[in-house]
PDB file of C-alpha atoms in Angstrom:
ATOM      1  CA  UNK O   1      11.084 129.789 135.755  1.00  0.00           C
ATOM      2  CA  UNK O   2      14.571 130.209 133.797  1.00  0.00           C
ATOM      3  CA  UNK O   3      16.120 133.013 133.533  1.00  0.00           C
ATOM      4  CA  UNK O   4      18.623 133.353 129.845  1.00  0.00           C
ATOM      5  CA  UNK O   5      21.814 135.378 129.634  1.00  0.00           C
ATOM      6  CA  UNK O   6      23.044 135.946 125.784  1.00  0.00           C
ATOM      7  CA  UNK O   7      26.463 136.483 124.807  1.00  0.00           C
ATOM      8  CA  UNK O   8      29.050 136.242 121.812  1.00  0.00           C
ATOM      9  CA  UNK O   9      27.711 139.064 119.841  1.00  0.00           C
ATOM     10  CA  UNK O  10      29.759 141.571 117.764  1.00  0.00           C
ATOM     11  CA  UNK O  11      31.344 142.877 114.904  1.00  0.00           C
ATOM     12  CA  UNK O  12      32.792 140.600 111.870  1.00  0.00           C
ATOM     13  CA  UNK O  13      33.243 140.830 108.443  1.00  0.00           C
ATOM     14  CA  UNK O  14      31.340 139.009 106.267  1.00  0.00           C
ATOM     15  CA  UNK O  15      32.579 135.416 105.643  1.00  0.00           C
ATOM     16  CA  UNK O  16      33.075 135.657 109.094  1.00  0.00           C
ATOM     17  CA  UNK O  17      32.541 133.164 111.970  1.00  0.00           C
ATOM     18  CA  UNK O  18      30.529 133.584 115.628  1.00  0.00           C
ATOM     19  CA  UNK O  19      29.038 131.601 118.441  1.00  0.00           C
ATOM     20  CA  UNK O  20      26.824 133.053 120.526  1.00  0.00           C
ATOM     21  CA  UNK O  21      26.288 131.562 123.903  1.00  0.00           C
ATOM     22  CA  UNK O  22      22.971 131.608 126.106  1.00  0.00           C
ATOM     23  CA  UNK O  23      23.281 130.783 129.778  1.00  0.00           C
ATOM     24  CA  UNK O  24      20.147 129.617 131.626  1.00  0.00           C
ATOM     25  CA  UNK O  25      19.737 129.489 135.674  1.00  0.00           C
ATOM     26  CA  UNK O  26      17.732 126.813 137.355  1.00  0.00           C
ATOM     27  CA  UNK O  27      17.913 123.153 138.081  1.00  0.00           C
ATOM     28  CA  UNK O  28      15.912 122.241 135.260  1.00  0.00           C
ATOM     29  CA  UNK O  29      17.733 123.480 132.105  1.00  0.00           C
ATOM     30  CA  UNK O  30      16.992 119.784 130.123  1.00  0.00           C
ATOM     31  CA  UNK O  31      13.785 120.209 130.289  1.00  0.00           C
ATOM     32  CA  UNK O  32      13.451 122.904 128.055  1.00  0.00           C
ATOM     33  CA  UNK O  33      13.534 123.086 124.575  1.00  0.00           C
ATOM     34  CA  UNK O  34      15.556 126.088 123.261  1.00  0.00           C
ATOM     35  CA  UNK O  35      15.262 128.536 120.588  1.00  0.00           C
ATOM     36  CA  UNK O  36      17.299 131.496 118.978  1.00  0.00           C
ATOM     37  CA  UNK O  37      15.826 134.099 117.106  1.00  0.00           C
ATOM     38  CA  UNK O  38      16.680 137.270 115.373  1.00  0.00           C
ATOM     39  CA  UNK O  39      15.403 140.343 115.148  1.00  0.00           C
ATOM     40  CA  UNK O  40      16.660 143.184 112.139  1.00  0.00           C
ATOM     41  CA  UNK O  41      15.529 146.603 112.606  1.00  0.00           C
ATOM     42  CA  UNK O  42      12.122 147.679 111.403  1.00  0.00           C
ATOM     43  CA  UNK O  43      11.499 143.650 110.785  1.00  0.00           C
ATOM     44  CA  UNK O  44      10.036 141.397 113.176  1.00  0.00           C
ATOM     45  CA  UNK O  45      11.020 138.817 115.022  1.00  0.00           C
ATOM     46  CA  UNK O  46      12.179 135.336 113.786  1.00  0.00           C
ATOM     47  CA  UNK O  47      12.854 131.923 114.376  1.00  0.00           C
ATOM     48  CA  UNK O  48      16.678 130.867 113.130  1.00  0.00           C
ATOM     49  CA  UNK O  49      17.038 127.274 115.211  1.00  0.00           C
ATOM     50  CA  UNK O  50      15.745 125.313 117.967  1.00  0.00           C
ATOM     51  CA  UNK O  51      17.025 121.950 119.849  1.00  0.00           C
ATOM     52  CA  UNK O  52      15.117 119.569 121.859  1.00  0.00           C
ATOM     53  CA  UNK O  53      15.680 118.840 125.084  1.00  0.00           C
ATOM     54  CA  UNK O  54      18.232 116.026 124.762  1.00  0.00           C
ATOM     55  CA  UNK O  55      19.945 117.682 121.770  1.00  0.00           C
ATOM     56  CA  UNK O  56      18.768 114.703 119.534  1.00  0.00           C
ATOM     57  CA  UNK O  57      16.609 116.935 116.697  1.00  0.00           C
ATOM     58  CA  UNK O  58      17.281 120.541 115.956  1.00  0.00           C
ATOM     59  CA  UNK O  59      15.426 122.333 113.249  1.00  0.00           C
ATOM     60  CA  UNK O  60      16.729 125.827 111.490  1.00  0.00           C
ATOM     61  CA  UNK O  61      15.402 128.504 109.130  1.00  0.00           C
ATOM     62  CA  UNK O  62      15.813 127.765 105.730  1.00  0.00           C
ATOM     63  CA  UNK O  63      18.252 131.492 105.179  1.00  0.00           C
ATOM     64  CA  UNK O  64      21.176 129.499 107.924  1.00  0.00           C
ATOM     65  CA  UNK O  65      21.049 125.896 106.927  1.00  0.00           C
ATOM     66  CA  UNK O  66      24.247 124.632 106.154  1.00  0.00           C
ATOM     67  CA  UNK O  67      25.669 127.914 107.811  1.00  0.00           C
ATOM     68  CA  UNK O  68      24.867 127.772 111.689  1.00  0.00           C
ATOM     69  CA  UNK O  69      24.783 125.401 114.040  1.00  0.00           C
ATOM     70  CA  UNK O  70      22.921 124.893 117.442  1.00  0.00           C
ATOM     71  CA  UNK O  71      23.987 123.145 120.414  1.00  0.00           C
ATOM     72  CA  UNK O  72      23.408 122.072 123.587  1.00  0.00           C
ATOM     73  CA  UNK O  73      25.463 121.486 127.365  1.00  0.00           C
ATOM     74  CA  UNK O  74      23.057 120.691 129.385  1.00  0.00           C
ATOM     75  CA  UNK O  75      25.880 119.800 131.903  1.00  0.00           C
ATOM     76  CA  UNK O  76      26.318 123.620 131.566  1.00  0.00           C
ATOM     77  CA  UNK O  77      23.061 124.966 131.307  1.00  0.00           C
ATOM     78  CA  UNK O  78      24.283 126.310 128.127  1.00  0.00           C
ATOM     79  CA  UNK O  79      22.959 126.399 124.454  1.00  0.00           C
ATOM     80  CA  UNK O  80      25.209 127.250 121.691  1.00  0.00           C
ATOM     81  CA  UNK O  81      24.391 129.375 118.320  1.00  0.00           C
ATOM     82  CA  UNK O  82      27.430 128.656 115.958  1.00  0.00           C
ATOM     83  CA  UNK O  83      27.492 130.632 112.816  1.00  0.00           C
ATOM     84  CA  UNK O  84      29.458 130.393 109.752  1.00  0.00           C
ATOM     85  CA  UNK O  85      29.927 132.216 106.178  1.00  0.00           C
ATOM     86  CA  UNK O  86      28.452 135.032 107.671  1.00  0.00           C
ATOM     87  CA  UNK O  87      26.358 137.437 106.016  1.00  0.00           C
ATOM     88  CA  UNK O  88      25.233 141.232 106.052  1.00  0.00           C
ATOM     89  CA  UNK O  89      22.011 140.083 105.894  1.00  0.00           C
ATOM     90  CA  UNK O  90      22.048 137.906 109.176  1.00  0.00           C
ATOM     91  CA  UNK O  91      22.789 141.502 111.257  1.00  0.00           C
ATOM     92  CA  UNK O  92      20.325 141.604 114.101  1.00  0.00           C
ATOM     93  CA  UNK O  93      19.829 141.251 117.724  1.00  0.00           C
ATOM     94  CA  UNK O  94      20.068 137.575 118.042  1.00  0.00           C
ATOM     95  CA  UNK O  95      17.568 136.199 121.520  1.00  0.00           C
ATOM     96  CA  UNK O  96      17.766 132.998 122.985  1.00  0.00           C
ATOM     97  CA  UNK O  97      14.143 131.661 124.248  1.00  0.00           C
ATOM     98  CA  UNK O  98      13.188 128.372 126.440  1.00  0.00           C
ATOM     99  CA  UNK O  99      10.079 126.517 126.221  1.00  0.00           C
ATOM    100  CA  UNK O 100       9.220 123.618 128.874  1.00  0.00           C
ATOM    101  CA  UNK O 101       7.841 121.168 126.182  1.00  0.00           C
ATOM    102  CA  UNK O 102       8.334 119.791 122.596  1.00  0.00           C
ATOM    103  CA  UNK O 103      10.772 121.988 120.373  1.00  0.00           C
ATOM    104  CA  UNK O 104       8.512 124.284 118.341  1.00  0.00           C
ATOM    105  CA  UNK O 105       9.609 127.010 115.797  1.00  0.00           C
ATOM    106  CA  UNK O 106       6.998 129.800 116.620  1.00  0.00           C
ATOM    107  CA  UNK O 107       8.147 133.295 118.269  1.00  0.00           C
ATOM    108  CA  UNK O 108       4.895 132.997 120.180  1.00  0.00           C
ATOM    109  CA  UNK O 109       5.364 129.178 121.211  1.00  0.00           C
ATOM    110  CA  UNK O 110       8.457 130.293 123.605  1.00  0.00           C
ATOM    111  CA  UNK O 111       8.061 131.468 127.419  1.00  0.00           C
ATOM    112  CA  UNK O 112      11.347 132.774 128.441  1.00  0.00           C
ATOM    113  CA  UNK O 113      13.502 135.092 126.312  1.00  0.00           C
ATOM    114  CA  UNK O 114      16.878 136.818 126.996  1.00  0.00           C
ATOM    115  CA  UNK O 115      18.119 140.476 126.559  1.00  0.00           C
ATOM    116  CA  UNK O 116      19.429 139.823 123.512  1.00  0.00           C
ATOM    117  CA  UNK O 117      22.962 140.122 121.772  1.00  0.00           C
ATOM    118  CA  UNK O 118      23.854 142.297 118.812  1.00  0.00           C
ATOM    119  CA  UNK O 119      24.997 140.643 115.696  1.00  0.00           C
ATOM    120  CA  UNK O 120      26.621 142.901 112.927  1.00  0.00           C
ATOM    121  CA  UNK O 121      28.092 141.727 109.875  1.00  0.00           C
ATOM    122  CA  UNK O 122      29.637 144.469 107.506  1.00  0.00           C
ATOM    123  CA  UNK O 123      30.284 143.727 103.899  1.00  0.00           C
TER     124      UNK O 123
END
């Protein structure tokens, strides 16, 4: 099992810059391919970008292309969520998720999942 700590969430403006962080314990971070997702309220959850295992593909929702980036340490257990040109629209809690196999984009294709970290941009 892995267990996935979130952080970097706040306040910014919009135009504004973050990078969320997510923390995994366990020997076996590389294994797992990882996801973040976001969640506004009264919406449901959904995917914004995954990375493989090594870090070699990543995949992300076609509303942050071009604006955020994901990354990997696996020396650090550690997946990044860097996001740029930030919008009002992108406020939600933002999760971090782990799945022990091929990178997938699916909420329900993801085993492990964080607390979550709040997100708000204001206009």
């Amino acid at each position: 099992q892995v267990q996935l700590v979130e952080s970097g969430g706040g306040l910014v403006q919009g135009g504004g810059s973050l990078r969320l962080s997510c923390a995994a314990s366990g020997p076996t971070f590389s294994s797992y391919a990882m996801g973040w997702f976001r969640q506004a309220p009264g919406k449901e959850r959904e995917f914004v970008a995954a990375i493989s295992q090594t870090g070699t593909m990543s995949y992300y929702a076609d509303s942050v292309k071009g604006r955020f980036t994901i990354s990997r340490d696996n020396a650090k257990n550690t997946v990044y969520l860097q996001m740029n040109s930030l919008k009002p629209e992108d406020t939600a809690v933002y999760y971090c998720a782990a799945r022990p196999r091929a990178l997938r984009v699916g909420v329900r294709e993801y085993d492990y999942w964080g607390q979550g970290t709040q997100v708000t941009v204001s206009s």
